[in-house]
Amino acid sequence: MPTLPIEIHDVIASHTADDDLKSLGLVSKAFIYPTQRQLFRCIRIFTFGKSDNLASVLKTSPHLAGYIRKFQVGSPLERTTSIVQILVLLQNVRDFVLGPSFQRLETIKFQKFQPPCVVALKEVLRRSTLRSLVIMCCDFPSISALADLLRQASPHLQALSCKNVTLSSTVSTPEEINADGPVLSLSEFKFQDEPYRMCLLPYLFLNTDVVFHDKSSLHTLHFACRFIEHHATLVKILTRIGPSMHELHLREVMSSHPNMQDYPDNQFISFYTCTSLSSLTFDLSMRRTWEQPPFSPISISLASFDPKNNSLQHLYIHLGLLSILKLTHFPYGEVNYPTQYHFPGLPDYHKEQHTRQIDDARTMINVIAKHLQKLLSIEFFISPESPPRQGEIEKAAQRSLTLEKTLRLLSAEVDGRMEGVSISVKAVTG
């Protein structure tokens, strides 16, 4: 009986569910190595027990460590023996995650890591195979400690993601930082900040005393921060790195201010310098009220594009279900209200809000037609609450249809300037 090529075995293993991989490995000796490659391609270690077990397995079969492409480790770094044995064997790791599991979002402290663990961790970051580094829910004693860790990954690291990274020290640029150290050349950077200080961003992109990152190499930026006080930092960053940016994703930015007219001038997001930007995403899906027009902050920012010098081709906008009014015919039809909500003044109030949303959407379309002359597509995504309540997915689908109809009607009002732009509205069901 002819045997299958090795490549076919790998394809079969790659399309097999994780729960069935062990059974597949028992079918034939030819499937042993393909199933091992799949079983060990992604390893997550969050407890001391799992760390000890994996170290024992890799000690018996060290070749399995070469199959690990993605590795995540959290609290076990506070202990030496087993995790150090694992880290020194990670010769082919491509994606490394430092931080706890999503189910246990406690903050781990870098200062509690045992010295042998820190040495082994730095050795992993020096691997030439490493391309992506994620640091999440981790507290560092100072910016110099974080800088020293990140610089181990220069120059091969391409993507860096920081989620809720904190510093025990409030000093953002101490003198002990080595100004002559290696320089990172990231092409992608993701930053998510909740209630913590944004000390990392200024250091990476705004510090002129210590050049830590080659800003001209950065082409993709993901930024998530709901606090308006931090937007001024983002404004300065976009001014400095805007000319090299190709893709920008803004999540929750500008979604928390109660009145856009009172928005501080130095905290408006300006894209005037983003002349090479081709893809822009606004994610306002966490916005939980329809009393404030959902498109107003978007319109204000899009108006900052230079009409004669921008390359934006794709615009993506994520909205929450509650930010779209409950209207049977969104643009111009009759507005029906459930009888249980009838009380004096409510219909007039809803009609006023309906008019505001229409005017808000019209303003956004006019801004796009005027400032984004190279735009090819606009995609809207309507998201229900997570987890979705009963009937919310159906509501999202219905409002997606009405919103798309509205936008198409409004696009017809701008004298043909939106003819080449594709408009679609989709309900997020997953």
Coordinates of C-alpha atoms in Angstrom, one line a residue, residues 6-428:
I6 CA 4.9 13.7 4.8
E7 CA 3.3 17.0 3.8
I8 CA -0.2 15.3 3.6
H9 CA 0.2 14.0 7.2
D10 CA 0.9 17.5 8.4
V11 CA -2.1 18.9 6.6
I12 CA -4.4 16.2 8.1
A13 CA -3.0 16.9 11.6
S14 CA -3.5 20.6 11.1
H15 CA -7.2 20.1 10.3
T16 CA -7.8 17.8 13.3
A17 CA -9.4 19.0 16.5
D18 CA -7.1 19.2 19.5
D19 CA -9.2 16.7 21.4
D20 CA -8.7 14.2 18.6
L21 CA -4.9 14.7 17.9
K22 CA -3.8 12.1 20.5
S23 CA -6.1 9.5 18.8
L24 CA -4.7 10.4 15.4
G25 CA -1.2 9.8 16.6
L26 CA -2.1 6.2 17.5
V27 CA -3.4 5.5 13.9
S28 CA 0.1 5.1 12.4
K29 CA 3.7 5.8 13.2
A30 CA 3.6 8.3 10.3
F31 CA 1.3 10.5 12.3
I32 CA 3.3 10.7 15.5
Y33 CA 5.5 13.6 14.6
P34 CA 2.7 15.6 12.8
T35 CA 0.4 15.3 15.8
Q36 CA 3.2 16.2 18.2
R37 CA 3.9 19.4 16.1
Q38 CA 0.3 20.4 16.4
L39 CA -0.1 19.5 20.1
F40 CA 3.0 21.5 21.0
R41 CA 2.6 24.4 18.6
C42 CA 1.0 26.6 21.3
I43 CA 1.8 26.2 25.0
R44 CA 0.3 28.2 27.9
I45 CA 1.7 27.9 31.4
F46 CA -0.1 29.6 34.3
T47 CA 0.5 27.3 37.3
F48 CA 3.5 25.8 39.0
G49 CA 2.1 22.3 38.5
K50 CA 1.8 22.7 34.7
S51 CA 5.3 24.1 34.6
D52 CA 6.7 21.1 36.4
N53 CA 4.8 18.7 34.1
L54 CA 6.0 20.3 30.9
A55 CA 9.6 20.5 32.2
S56 CA 9.5 16.8 32.9
V57 CA 8.1 16.0 29.4
L58 CA 10.7 18.2 27.6
K59 CA 13.5 16.6 29.6
T60 CA 12.5 13.2 28.4
S61 CA 11.7 14.3 24.8
P62 CA 13.7 17.6 24.2
H63 CA 12.8 17.6 20.5
L64 CA 9.2 18.6 21.4
A65 CA 10.5 22.0 22.5
G66 CA 11.4 22.7 18.9
Y67 CA 7.7 22.4 17.9
I68 CA 6.6 25.2 20.2
R69 CA 5.9 28.3 18.2
K70 CA 3.8 30.3 20.7
F71 CA 4.4 30.3 24.4
Q72 CA 2.6 32.1 27.2
V73 CA 3.8 32.2 30.8
G74 CA 2.6 34.1 33.9
S75 CA 3.1 33.4 37.6
P76 CA 5.6 30.5 37.3
L77 CA 8.3 33.0 36.5
E78 CA 8.3 33.7 40.3
R79 CA 9.8 30.3 40.7
T80 CA 13.1 29.1 39.3
T81 CA 13.7 25.4 38.5
S82 CA 11.1 24.1 36.1
I83 CA 10.3 27.3 34.1
V84 CA 14.0 28.0 33.5
Q85 CA 14.4 24.5 32.1
I86 CA 11.6 25.2 29.7
L87 CA 12.7 28.6 28.6
V88 CA 16.2 27.5 27.7
L89 CA 14.8 24.9 25.3
L90 CA 12.6 27.4 23.3
Q91 CA 14.8 27.6 20.3
N92 CA 12.1 28.2 17.6
V93 CA 9.5 30.3 19.5
R94 CA 7.9 32.9 17.2
D95 CA 5.2 34.5 19.5
F96 CA 5.8 35.0 23.2
V97 CA 3.2 36.2 25.7
L98 CA 4.2 37.4 29.2
G99 CA 1.2 37.6 31.4
P100 CA -1.6 35.7 33.1
S101 CA -4.5 33.9 31.5
F102 CA -7.6 35.8 30.3
Q103 CA -9.7 34.0 33.0
R104 CA -7.3 35.2 35.7
L105 CA -6.4 38.8 35.0
E106 CA -4.4 39.4 38.1
T107 CA -1.3 41.6 37.8
I108 CA 2.0 39.8 37.9
K109 CA 5.0 41.7 39.3
F110 CA 8.3 41.6 37.3
Q111 CA 10.2 42.5 40.5
K112 CA 9.1 39.1 42.0
F113 CA 10.7 37.1 39.1
Q114 CA 13.7 35.1 40.3
P115 CA 17.0 36.2 38.8
P116 CA 17.5 32.9 36.9
C117 CA 14.0 33.4 35.4
V118 CA 14.8 36.9 34.2
V119 CA 18.1 35.7 32.6
A120 CA 16.2 32.9 30.8
L121 CA 13.4 35.2 29.8
K122 CA 15.9 37.6 28.2
E123 CA 17.6 34.7 26.4
V124 CA 14.2 33.8 24.8
L125 CA 13.7 37.4 23.6
R126 CA 17.1 37.3 21.9
R127 CA 16.0 34.4 19.7
S128 CA 16.2 35.3 16.1
T129 CA 12.9 33.5 15.4
L130 CA 10.9 35.8 17.7
R131 CA 8.6 38.1 15.8
S132 CA 5.8 39.0 18.2
L133 CA 5.8 39.9 21.9
V134 CA 2.8 40.5 24.1
I135 CA 3.1 41.9 27.6
M136 CA -0.2 41.9 29.6
C137 CA -1.2 42.7 33.2
C138 CA 2.4 43.1 34.2
D139 CA 3.9 45.6 36.6
F140 CA 7.5 46.7 36.2
P141 CA 9.6 48.5 38.9
S142 CA 10.6 51.3 36.5
I143 CA 10.7 52.2 32.8
S144 CA 14.4 51.3 32.7
A145 CA 13.5 47.7 33.7
L146 CA 10.9 47.5 30.9
A147 CA 13.3 49.1 28.4
D148 CA 16.1 46.7 29.3
L149 CA 13.7 43.7 28.7
L150 CA 12.4 45.0 25.4
R151 CA 15.8 45.8 24.0
Q152 CA 16.7 42.1 24.2
A153 CA 14.4 41.6 21.3
S154 CA 16.1 44.0 19.0
P155 CA 16.3 44.0 16.0
H156 CA 14.2 41.0 15.0
L157 CA 11.0 41.8 16.9
Q158 CA 8.3 43.1 14.5
A159 CA 5.1 43.3 16.6
L160 CA 4.8 44.5 20.2
S161 CA 1.5 44.5 22.2
C162 CA 1.1 46.0 25.7
K163 CA -2.1 45.5 27.6
N164 CA -2.4 47.1 31.0
V165 CA 1.3 47.4 31.6
T166 CA 2.0 49.4 34.8
L167 CA 5.1 50.9 36.4
S168 CA 5.7 51.1 40.1
S169 CA 7.8 54.2 39.6
T170 CA 6.2 57.4 38.4
V171 CA 9.5 58.5 36.7
S172 CA 9.1 57.9 33.0
T173 CA 12.6 58.6 31.7
P174 CA 15.2 58.1 34.5
E175 CA 18.9 58.8 33.8
E176 CA 20.0 55.2 34.2
I177 CA 18.4 54.3 30.8
N178 CA 21.2 53.4 28.4
A179 CA 21.0 55.9 25.6
D180 CA 23.4 53.7 23.4
G181 CA 21.3 50.6 23.7
P182 CA 19.8 48.6 20.8
V183 CA 17.0 50.3 18.9
L184 CA 13.7 48.5 18.2
S185 CA 12.3 48.6 14.7
L186 CA 8.7 47.6 15.2
S187 CA 6.3 47.5 12.3
E188 CA 3.2 46.9 14.5
F189 CA 2.4 48.2 18.0
K190 CA -0.8 47.5 20.0
F191 CA -1.5 49.4 23.2
Q192 CA -4.4 48.9 25.5
D193 CA -4.7 51.0 28.7
E194 CA -7.5 50.8 31.3
P195 CA -7.1 52.7 34.5
Y196 CA -3.3 52.9 34.4
R197 CA -0.8 55.6 33.5
M198 CA 0.3 55.9 29.9
C199 CA 4.0 56.1 30.7
L200 CA 5.0 53.6 28.0
L201 CA 3.7 55.5 25.0
P202 CA 5.6 58.8 25.6
Y203 CA 8.8 56.8 26.2
L204 CA 8.5 54.8 23.0
F205 CA 7.5 57.6 20.7
L206 CA 8.0 61.0 22.2
N207 CA 11.2 60.9 24.2
T208 CA 14.0 62.7 22.4
D209 CA 16.7 62.1 25.0
V210 CA 16.8 58.4 24.5
V211 CA 16.1 56.9 21.1
F212 CA 14.5 53.6 21.9
H213 CA 12.4 52.9 18.8
D214 CA 12.9 53.6 15.1
K215 CA 9.6 55.5 14.6
S216 CA 9.9 55.4 10.8
S217 CA 9.5 51.6 10.8
L218 CA 6.1 51.6 12.5
H219 CA 3.3 51.0 10.0
T220 CA 0.5 49.6 12.1
L221 CA -0.8 51.1 15.4
H222 CA -3.7 49.7 17.5
F223 CA -4.7 52.0 20.4
A224 CA -7.4 51.4 23.0
C225 CA -8.0 53.9 25.8
R226 CA -11.3 55.3 27.1
F227 CA -9.8 58.1 29.1
I228 CA -9.9 61.5 27.4
E229 CA -7.0 62.8 29.4
H230 CA -4.7 60.4 27.5
H231 CA -5.8 61.5 24.0
A232 CA -3.3 64.4 24.0
T233 CA -0.5 61.9 24.0
L234 CA -2.0 60.1 21.1
V235 CA -2.3 63.4 19.2
K236 CA 1.4 64.1 19.7
I237 CA 2.3 60.5 18.6
L238 CA 0.2 60.8 15.4
T239 CA 1.9 64.1 14.6
R240 CA 5.3 62.5 14.9
I241 CA 4.8 59.1 13.3
G242 CA 1.8 59.9 11.0
P243 CA 3.7 60.0 7.7
S244 CA 4.9 56.4 8.1
M245 CA 1.5 55.0 9.3
H246 CA -0.4 52.6 6.9
E247 CA -3.0 51.1 9.3
L248 CA -4.5 52.6 12.4
H249 CA -7.1 51.1 14.8
L250 CA -8.6 53.3 17.5
R251 CA -10.8 51.6 20.1
E252 CA -13.0 53.5 22.6
V253 CA -11.1 56.7 21.7
M254 CA -13.4 59.8 21.9
S255 CA -16.3 57.7 23.1
S256 CA -16.5 58.8 26.7
H257 CA -16.7 62.5 26.5
P258 CA -20.3 63.7 27.3
N259 CA -20.2 66.7 25.0
M260 CA -18.0 66.9 21.9
Q261 CA -18.3 70.7 21.8
D262 CA -16.5 70.8 25.2
Y263 CA -13.7 68.5 23.9
P264 CA -10.3 70.2 24.6
D265 CA -8.6 71.4 21.4
N266 CA -5.3 69.7 22.1
Q267 CA -7.0 66.3 22.5
F268 CA -8.8 66.1 19.1
I269 CA -7.4 63.3 17.0
S270 CA -5.9 64.8 13.9
F271 CA -4.9 62.9 10.8
Y272 CA -3.3 65.8 9.0
T273 CA 0.2 64.3 9.0
C274 CA -1.1 60.7 8.2
T275 CA -0.5 61.1 4.5
S276 CA 0.2 57.4 3.9
L277 CA -2.6 56.0 6.0
S278 CA -4.6 53.5 3.9
S279 CA -6.8 51.8 6.5
L280 CA -8.5 53.4 9.5
T281 CA -10.8 51.8 12.1
F282 CA -13.0 53.5 14.7
D283 CA -14.2 51.1 17.3
L284 CA -17.0 52.7 19.4
S285 CA -18.8 49.4 20.1
M286 CA -18.5 50.0 23.9
R287 CA -20.6 53.2 23.6
R288 CA -23.8 52.3 25.5
T289 CA -26.0 55.3 24.8
W290 CA -27.9 56.7 21.8
E291 CA -28.5 60.1 23.4
Q292 CA -25.1 61.3 22.0
P293 CA -24.7 61.1 18.2
P294 CA -22.4 58.2 17.4
F295 CA -20.8 59.7 14.4
S296 CA -19.9 63.1 15.7
P297 CA -16.4 62.3 17.0
I298 CA -15.7 60.5 13.8
S299 CA -16.7 63.4 11.6
I300 CA -14.6 65.8 13.6
S301 CA -11.5 63.6 13.2
L302 CA -12.0 62.8 9.5
A303 CA -12.3 66.5 8.8
S304 CA -8.6 66.9 9.9
F305 CA -7.4 64.9 6.8
D306 CA -5.7 67.0 4.2
P307 CA -8.1 66.7 1.2
K308 CA -5.2 67.1 -1.3
N309 CA -2.7 64.8 0.5
N310 CA -4.1 61.6 2.0
S311 CA -4.2 58.0 0.9
L312 CA -7.1 56.6 2.9
Q313 CA -8.9 53.9 1.0
H314 CA -10.7 51.8 3.7
L315 CA -12.7 53.0 6.6
Y316 CA -14.1 50.7 9.3
I317 CA -16.6 51.8 12.0
H318 CA -17.7 49.6 14.9
L319 CA -20.9 50.7 16.7
G320 CA -22.7 49.3 19.7
L321 CA -26.3 48.2 19.3
L322 CA -27.5 50.8 21.8
S323 CA -26.0 53.7 19.9
I324 CA -28.5 53.2 17.1
L325 CA -32.1 54.3 17.7
K326 CA -34.9 51.8 17.7
L327 CA -36.5 53.1 14.5
T328 CA -38.6 51.0 12.1
H329 CA -37.6 53.1 9.1
F330 CA -34.3 54.8 10.0
P331 CA -34.1 57.6 7.5
Y332 CA -37.5 59.1 6.6
G333 CA -40.3 56.6 7.6
E334 CA -42.8 56.6 10.4
V335 CA -41.4 56.1 13.9
N336 CA -43.4 53.5 15.9
Y337 CA -43.2 53.3 19.6
P338 CA -44.4 50.5 21.9
T339 CA -47.6 51.5 23.8
Q340 CA -46.0 50.7 27.1
Y341 CA -43.6 53.6 26.5
H342 CA -46.2 56.2 25.8
F343 CA -46.2 59.0 28.2
P344 CA -46.3 62.8 27.7
G345 CA -43.3 64.2 25.9
L346 CA -41.6 60.8 25.0
P347 CA -42.6 60.7 21.3
D348 CA -41.3 64.3 20.7
Y349 CA -38.1 63.4 22.5
H350 CA -37.5 60.3 20.4
K351 CA -38.2 62.3 17.2
E352 CA -35.7 64.9 18.3
Q353 CA -33.0 62.2 18.9
H354 CA -33.9 60.7 15.5
T355 CA -33.4 64.0 13.8
R356 CA -30.0 64.4 15.5
Q357 CA -28.8 61.0 14.4
I358 CA -29.8 61.8 10.8
D359 CA -28.1 65.1 10.8
D360 CA -25.0 63.5 12.5
A361 CA -24.8 60.8 9.7
R362 CA -25.3 63.5 7.0
T363 CA -22.5 65.5 8.4
M364 CA -20.2 62.5 8.4
I365 CA -21.0 61.7 4.8
N366 CA -20.4 65.3 3.7
V367 CA -17.0 65.2 5.5
I368 CA -16.0 62.0 3.8
A369 CA -17.0 63.3 0.4
K370 CA -15.0 66.5 0.9
H371 CA -11.8 65.1 2.6
L372 CA -11.4 61.5 1.5
Q373 CA -11.5 61.6 -2.2
K374 CA -9.5 58.3 -2.6
L375 CA -11.8 56.3 -0.3
L376 CA -13.0 53.0 -1.8
S377 CA -15.1 51.4 1.0
I378 CA -16.8 52.1 4.3
E379 CA -17.8 49.2 6.4
F380 CA -20.0 49.5 9.5
F381 CA -20.3 46.8 12.2
I382 CA -23.2 46.7 14.7
S383 CA -22.4 44.8 17.8
P384 CA -24.9 43.6 20.5
E385 CA -23.9 43.5 24.1
S386 CA -21.5 40.7 25.1
P387 CA -22.9 38.3 25.9
P388 CA -25.9 39.2 23.8
R389 CA -29.3 39.3 25.4
Q390 CA -32.3 37.5 23.9
G391 CA -33.3 39.0 20.6
E392 CA -30.3 41.4 20.4
I393 CA -28.7 39.6 17.4
E394 CA -31.9 40.0 15.5
K395 CA -32.1 43.6 16.5
A396 CA -28.6 44.2 15.3
A397 CA -29.4 42.6 11.9
Q398 CA -32.5 44.8 11.5
R399 CA -30.8 48.0 12.5
S400 CA -27.9 47.2 10.2
L401 CA -30.3 47.1 7.2
T402 CA -32.0 50.4 8.2
L403 CA -28.6 52.1 8.8
E404 CA -27.3 51.0 5.4
K405 CA -30.4 52.3 3.7
T406 CA -29.9 55.7 5.5
L407 CA -26.3 56.0 4.5
R408 CA -27.0 55.2 0.9
L409 CA -29.8 57.8 0.8
L410 CA -27.5 60.4 2.4
S411 CA -24.7 59.5 0.0
A412 CA -26.9 60.4 -2.9
E413 CA -27.2 63.9 -1.6
V414 CA -23.5 64.8 -2.2
D415 CA -23.7 65.4 -6.0
G416 CA -22.1 62.1 -7.1
R417 CA -18.9 62.5 -4.9
M418 CA -19.6 59.1 -3.2
E419 CA -20.3 57.2 -6.4
G420 CA -17.1 55.1 -6.2
V421 CA -17.4 54.3 -2.5
S422 CA -18.8 50.9 -1.4
I423 CA -21.0 51.2 1.7
S424 CA -21.9 48.1 3.8
V425 CA -23.4 47.6 7.3
K426 CA -23.1 44.2 9.0
A427 CA -24.3 42.8 12.2
V428 CA -21.7 41.1 14.4

